Coordinates of C-alpha atoms in Angstrom, one line a residue:
M5 CA 52.7 -72.3 -79.9
S6 CA 56.2 -73.3 -80.5
P7 CA 59.0 -70.8 -81.0
D8 CA 59.2 -71.9 -84.6
T9 CA 55.9 -70.2 -85.4
A10 CA 56.1 -67.2 -83.0
H11 CA 57.1 -64.9 -85.8
G12 CA 53.6 -65.0 -87.3
Y13 CA 52.4 -65.9 -90.7
T14 CA 50.3 -63.8 -93.0
R15 CA 51.6 -60.7 -94.7
R16 CA 48.4 -58.9 -93.6
A17 CA 49.2 -59.8 -90.0
A18 CA 52.8 -58.6 -90.5
L19 CA 51.7 -55.3 -91.8
A20 CA 49.3 -54.8 -89.0
L21 CA 51.9 -55.6 -86.4
A22 CA 54.5 -53.4 -88.0
G23 CA 52.2 -50.4 -88.7
G24 CA 49.6 -50.6 -86.0
V25 CA 46.9 -51.1 -88.5
T26 CA 43.8 -53.0 -87.3
V27 CA 42.7 -55.8 -89.5
G28 CA 39.9 -58.4 -89.3
L29 CA 42.0 -61.5 -89.7
A30 CA 41.2 -64.4 -87.4
G31 CA 44.2 -65.8 -85.6
C32 CA 46.5 -62.9 -86.1
L33 CA 49.3 -63.2 -83.5
G34 CA 48.8 -60.0 -81.5
G35 CA 52.0 -58.9 -79.8
S36 CA 54.3 -61.0 -82.0
T37 CA 57.0 -59.6 -84.1
T38 CA 57.7 -60.6 -87.7
T39 CA 61.1 -61.8 -88.7
H40 CA 62.1 -61.2 -92.3
G41 CA 64.1 -63.8 -94.1
W42 CA 63.8 -67.5 -94.3
Q43 CA 62.7 -69.1 -91.0
R44 CA 62.0 -72.7 -90.1
V45 CA 58.6 -73.3 -88.7
S46 CA 56.9 -76.2 -86.9
S47 CA 55.8 -79.1 -89.2
P48 CA 53.3 -81.8 -88.2
T49 CA 55.4 -84.5 -90.1
R50 CA 58.9 -85.8 -90.3
K51 CA 58.3 -87.3 -93.8
A52 CA 59.6 -85.5 -96.8
L53 CA 57.5 -82.9 -98.4
R54 CA 57.9 -82.8 -102.2
D55 CA 55.8 -79.8 -103.5
V56 CA 53.9 -76.8 -102.3
V57 CA 51.4 -74.5 -104.0
F58 CA 49.2 -71.6 -103.0
T59 CA 45.4 -71.7 -102.9
G60 CA 42.8 -69.1 -102.1
R61 CA 43.2 -70.1 -98.5
G62 CA 46.9 -70.2 -98.3
P63 CA 49.7 -72.8 -99.0
V64 CA 49.2 -76.5 -99.3
A65 CA 52.1 -79.0 -99.4
A66 CA 52.2 -82.7 -100.3
G67 CA 54.7 -85.4 -99.8
E68 CA 55.7 -88.9 -98.7
G69 CA 53.0 -91.3 -97.4
G70 CA 50.3 -89.3 -99.2
R71 CA 50.3 -86.6 -96.6
V72 CA 48.8 -83.2 -97.5
L73 CA 49.5 -80.3 -95.2
A74 CA 47.7 -76.9 -95.1
R75 CA 48.6 -73.6 -93.3
T76 CA 46.2 -72.1 -90.9
D77 CA 46.6 -68.7 -89.3
D78 CA 48.4 -70.4 -86.4
D79 CA 50.3 -73.4 -87.7
W80 CA 50.6 -76.1 -90.3
E81 CA 48.3 -79.1 -90.0
T82 CA 47.8 -82.4 -91.7
V83 CA 44.6 -82.3 -93.7
V84 CA 45.0 -85.6 -95.6
E85 CA 46.8 -88.4 -93.8
R86 CA 47.3 -91.2 -96.4
G87 CA 46.6 -89.6 -99.8
P88 CA 44.1 -90.5 -102.5
G89 CA 42.3 -93.7 -101.7
N90 CA 44.0 -94.0 -98.3
A91 CA 46.8 -95.8 -100.2
S92 CA 49.7 -94.0 -98.6
N93 CA 51.5 -93.6 -101.9
G94 CA 54.0 -90.8 -102.0
L95 CA 53.0 -87.5 -103.6
T96 CA 55.5 -85.8 -105.8
G97 CA 53.6 -83.0 -107.6
A98 CA 50.8 -80.5 -106.9
A99 CA 49.0 -77.8 -108.8
T100 CA 46.0 -75.5 -108.0
T101 CA 43.1 -74.4 -110.1
G102 CA 42.9 -70.8 -111.3
D103 CA 40.4 -69.9 -108.6
G104 CA 42.4 -71.5 -105.8
E105 CA 39.6 -73.8 -104.8
R106 CA 41.2 -77.2 -105.6
V107 CA 44.7 -78.7 -105.5
W108 CA 45.5 -81.6 -107.7
V109 CA 48.2 -84.0 -106.4
C110 CA 50.0 -86.9 -108.1
G111 CA 52.7 -89.4 -107.2
D112 CA 53.7 -93.0 -106.8
S113 CA 51.9 -96.1 -108.2
G114 CA 49.5 -93.9 -110.3
A115 CA 48.3 -91.8 -107.4
V116 CA 46.1 -88.9 -108.5
G117 CA 43.8 -86.9 -106.2
R118 CA 41.8 -83.7 -106.1
Y119 CA 41.8 -81.8 -102.8
D120 CA 39.0 -79.3 -102.0
V121 CA 40.4 -76.5 -99.8
R122 CA 36.9 -75.7 -98.4
S123 CA 35.7 -79.1 -97.4
K124 CA 39.3 -80.5 -96.8
A125 CA 38.2 -83.6 -98.6
I126 CA 40.3 -85.5 -101.2
T127 CA 38.7 -87.3 -104.2
D128 CA 40.6 -90.3 -105.6
H129 CA 41.4 -90.3 -109.3
S130 CA 44.3 -92.7 -109.2
A131 CA 45.3 -94.9 -112.1
P132 CA 43.6 -92.8 -114.8
K133 CA 43.3 -94.8 -118.1
G134 CA 44.7 -97.7 -116.1
K135 CA 48.1 -96.0 -115.7
T136 CA 49.7 -97.2 -112.5
S137 CA 53.2 -95.8 -113.2
S138 CA 54.4 -93.1 -110.9
W139 CA 53.5 -89.5 -111.9
A140 CA 56.3 -86.9 -111.7
D141 CA 54.2 -83.8 -111.9
V142 CA 50.8 -82.3 -112.6
A143 CA 49.6 -79.0 -114.1
V144 CA 46.1 -77.4 -114.0
V145 CA 44.4 -74.7 -116.0
G146 CA 40.9 -73.3 -115.4
R147 CA 38.5 -72.9 -112.5
A148 CA 37.4 -75.7 -110.2
G149 CA 34.7 -77.8 -111.9
D150 CA 35.9 -76.9 -115.4
E151 CA 39.6 -77.4 -115.2
R152 CA 42.1 -79.0 -117.6
V153 CA 44.6 -81.4 -116.0
L154 CA 47.9 -82.5 -117.4
L155 CA 49.7 -85.5 -115.8
L156 CA 53.4 -86.2 -116.6
N157 CA 55.3 -89.4 -115.7
G158 CA 59.0 -90.0 -115.6
S159 CA 58.9 -91.8 -118.9
G160 CA 57.8 -88.6 -120.6
E161 CA 54.2 -89.7 -121.0
L162 CA 51.6 -87.0 -120.9
L163 CA 48.0 -87.7 -120.0
P164 CA 45.5 -84.8 -120.4
G165 CA 42.2 -84.7 -118.6
R166 CA 39.1 -82.5 -118.7
V167 CA 37.0 -82.0 -115.6
S168 CA 33.2 -81.5 -115.9
G169 CA 31.7 -81.0 -112.5
E170 CA 32.9 -84.0 -110.4
S171 CA 33.9 -86.3 -113.3
V172 CA 37.1 -86.4 -115.4
R173 CA 37.3 -87.4 -119.0
W174 CA 40.9 -88.6 -119.7
G175 CA 42.4 -88.2 -123.1
T176 CA 45.1 -89.9 -125.1
V177 CA 48.6 -90.5 -123.8
T178 CA 51.4 -88.8 -125.8
K179 CA 55.1 -88.4 -125.5
P180 CA 56.1 -84.7 -126.1
S181 CA 59.7 -85.3 -125.2
G182 CA 60.0 -88.4 -127.4
G183 CA 60.2 -90.7 -124.5
D184 CA 63.0 -89.0 -122.6
S185 CA 62.6 -88.9 -118.9
A186 CA 60.6 -85.8 -117.8
D187 CA 60.4 -84.2 -114.4
A188 CA 58.1 -81.2 -114.5
I189 CA 55.2 -79.4 -116.3
A190 CA 53.6 -76.0 -116.0
A191 CA 50.6 -74.6 -117.7
R192 CA 48.7 -71.4 -118.5
P193 CA 45.6 -71.0 -120.7
R194 CA 47.6 -70.2 -123.8
A195 CA 50.6 -72.5 -123.4
S196 CA 52.2 -75.3 -121.4
Y197 CA 55.9 -76.1 -120.9
L198 CA 57.6 -79.3 -119.8
C199 CA 61.3 -80.1 -119.2
D200 CA 63.3 -83.3 -119.5
S201 CA 66.5 -85.1 -118.5
T202 CA 68.4 -84.0 -121.7
G203 CA 68.2 -80.3 -121.1
S204 CA 65.2 -79.9 -123.5
V205 CA 62.1 -77.8 -123.0
Y206 CA 58.9 -78.3 -124.9
R207 CA 56.0 -75.9 -125.5
G208 CA 52.5 -77.1 -125.8
S209 CA 49.7 -75.1 -127.5
A210 CA 46.1 -75.0 -126.6
N211 CA 45.3 -77.6 -129.3
G212 CA 47.7 -80.1 -127.7
Q213 CA 50.5 -79.8 -130.2
W214 CA 54.1 -79.8 -128.7
R215 CA 57.4 -78.5 -130.1
S216 CA 60.9 -78.1 -128.8
V217 CA 62.0 -74.6 -127.7
G218 CA 65.6 -75.4 -126.6
I219 CA 67.7 -75.2 -124.5
D220 CA 70.6 -75.2 -127.0
D221 CA 74.0 -76.5 -125.9
V222 CA 72.6 -77.6 -122.5
S223 CA 72.6 -81.3 -121.5
T224 CA 71.9 -81.2 -117.8
T225 CA 68.7 -82.7 -116.4
L226 CA 66.1 -80.0 -115.9
H227 CA 64.1 -80.6 -112.7
D228 CA 61.4 -77.9 -112.7
V229 CA 59.8 -75.3 -114.8
A230 CA 57.7 -72.2 -113.9
M231 CA 55.7 -69.7 -116.0
L232 CA 54.9 -66.1 -115.5
D233 CA 53.0 -66.1 -118.8
A234 CA 53.0 -67.9 -122.1
E235 CA 56.2 -66.3 -123.2
T236 CA 58.1 -65.9 -119.9
V237 CA 59.5 -69.2 -118.5
T238 CA 62.1 -70.2 -116.0
T239 CA 63.7 -73.7 -115.5
V240 CA 66.3 -75.1 -113.1
G241 CA 68.8 -77.9 -113.6
D242 CA 70.9 -80.5 -112.0
D243 CA 74.0 -78.4 -112.7
G244 CA 72.7 -75.6 -110.5
S245 CA 71.7 -73.3 -113.3
V246 CA 68.7 -71.1 -113.6
F247 CA 67.6 -70.5 -117.2
V248 CA 65.0 -67.8 -118.3
Y249 CA 63.1 -67.8 -121.6
D250 CA 61.6 -64.7 -123.2
G251 CA 59.7 -66.4 -126.0
Y252 CA 62.8 -66.3 -128.3
D253 CA 66.0 -67.1 -126.4
W254 CA 67.2 -68.8 -123.2
L255 CA 69.6 -67.0 -120.8
A256 CA 71.5 -68.6 -118.0
V257 CA 70.9 -66.0 -115.2
A258 CA 72.4 -67.8 -112.2
S259 CA 74.4 -70.9 -111.2
V260 CA 75.1 -72.4 -107.8
G261 CA 77.4 -75.3 -106.7
N262 CA 74.6 -77.9 -106.4
A263 CA 71.5 -79.1 -108.1
L264 CA 68.3 -77.0 -108.0
H265 CA 65.1 -79.0 -107.6
A266 CA 62.3 -76.5 -107.8
V267 CA 61.5 -72.9 -109.0
D268 CA 58.6 -70.5 -108.8
R269 CA 57.9 -67.1 -110.3
R270 CA 55.5 -64.3 -109.4
G271 CA 55.5 -60.8 -110.8
G272 CA 59.1 -59.6 -110.8
R273 CA 60.2 -62.2 -108.2
G274 CA 61.7 -65.6 -108.5
V275 CA 63.0 -68.3 -106.2
A276 CA 64.7 -71.7 -106.7
V277 CA 65.7 -74.3 -104.1
G278 CA 67.8 -77.4 -103.7
P279 CA 70.0 -79.6 -101.5
G280 CA 71.8 -78.2 -98.4
G281 CA 69.0 -75.7 -97.7
T282 CA 69.9 -73.8 -100.9
V283 CA 67.7 -70.9 -101.8
V284 CA 68.4 -68.6 -104.8
A285 CA 66.1 -65.7 -105.2
A286 CA 65.5 -62.7 -107.6
D287 CA 63.7 -59.5 -107.1
G288 CA 64.0 -58.1 -110.7
T289 CA 66.7 -59.6 -112.9
E290 CA 69.5 -60.4 -110.4
W291 CA 69.5 -63.8 -108.7
T292 CA 71.4 -64.2 -105.4
T293 CA 71.8 -66.8 -102.8
S294 CA 69.7 -66.4 -99.6
E295 CA 70.6 -67.6 -96.2
T296 CA 68.5 -70.3 -94.6
P297 CA 68.6 -72.0 -91.2
V298 CA 68.7 -75.6 -92.5
S299 CA 71.0 -77.9 -94.4
T300 CA 68.3 -80.3 -95.5
T301 CA 67.3 -80.8 -99.1
L302 CA 64.5 -78.5 -100.3
H303 CA 62.2 -80.1 -102.9
G304 CA 59.5 -77.5 -103.4
V305 CA 58.9 -73.8 -103.3
A306 CA 56.0 -71.3 -103.8
L307 CA 56.2 -67.5 -103.7
G308 CA 53.6 -65.8 -101.5
T309 CA 51.1 -63.1 -102.1
V310 CA 50.3 -59.8 -100.5
E311 CA 48.9 -61.8 -97.6
Y312 CA 51.0 -64.9 -97.4
A313 CA 54.7 -65.6 -96.8
D314 CA 56.8 -67.5 -99.3
V315 CA 57.1 -71.2 -98.5
A316 CA 59.8 -73.9 -99.2
V317 CA 59.4 -77.5 -98.2
G318 CA 61.8 -80.5 -98.1
A319 CA 63.3 -83.5 -96.4
D320 CA 62.3 -84.6 -92.9
G321 CA 59.1 -82.5 -93.1
T322 CA 61.0 -79.3 -93.4
V323 CA 58.9 -76.1 -93.8
L324 CA 60.5 -72.7 -94.3
E325 CA 58.7 -69.4 -94.5
N326 CA 59.9 -66.1 -95.7
F327 CA 58.6 -62.5 -95.4
A328 CA 60.3 -60.9 -98.4

């Protein structure tokens, strides 16, 4: 095992090592010590990783060349080499089903795929409704086999799909942003949100209707959006700002000197990442810059759980992990 991964991985393992508690977790790194803070770990690829999400079996990342990576107890490994249909199209977005059993990925040239975390197999759903434009992001609501999928492209086109077993019934393409370029979408059972290049955020209801919810007096490109629930939303922009919505108003809670590309929220925590290895994190309401050991651009981030460390991914196959 390389020095990059010697600090261990799961929070359960970390607690066991710190407190002398015996746990039945295969692959725990007995005798290791856990380093808190963001640490670079070994990656099986030098190609850029664009997004990362958590499944029921840990984090999964996706990126250039169609590569999909998954974290084992010991290391990161490549589980899909060339993406949906073996086409090697770059992957830009990822989202997981509510039960953590599937990861949907999307990307260049209409690439869409469904990765099963148990079988490690990917099913190709590329070019849905004949759409071969590049997808910017994907959101998923529901359990595997009965999920609702939302695909968003850079032209602001939104394509919904409903999964029944192994098949997908694709709906009608709409333009919630009026055709303005859109970068990201997030969804929960009661609501969905997407953000665009004009600083606007749109809320979608369960019946598929969309309306603008701000952000007033903001014109920066918004790169990502994350939801805690239907009324609590965070978005990040090209001007380095972090904006939080409470269902009524937007508040700028932080700003850094460069763009922020991705954001995630879980419980009272939040984290956003960007160029130069930038990480801005919150535990409660205060957002502060965190130190990282890299200067590469970070494209995606996902907050961990009780068992798993936070993960950030980016250029050159960079993978960072953090025990908060």
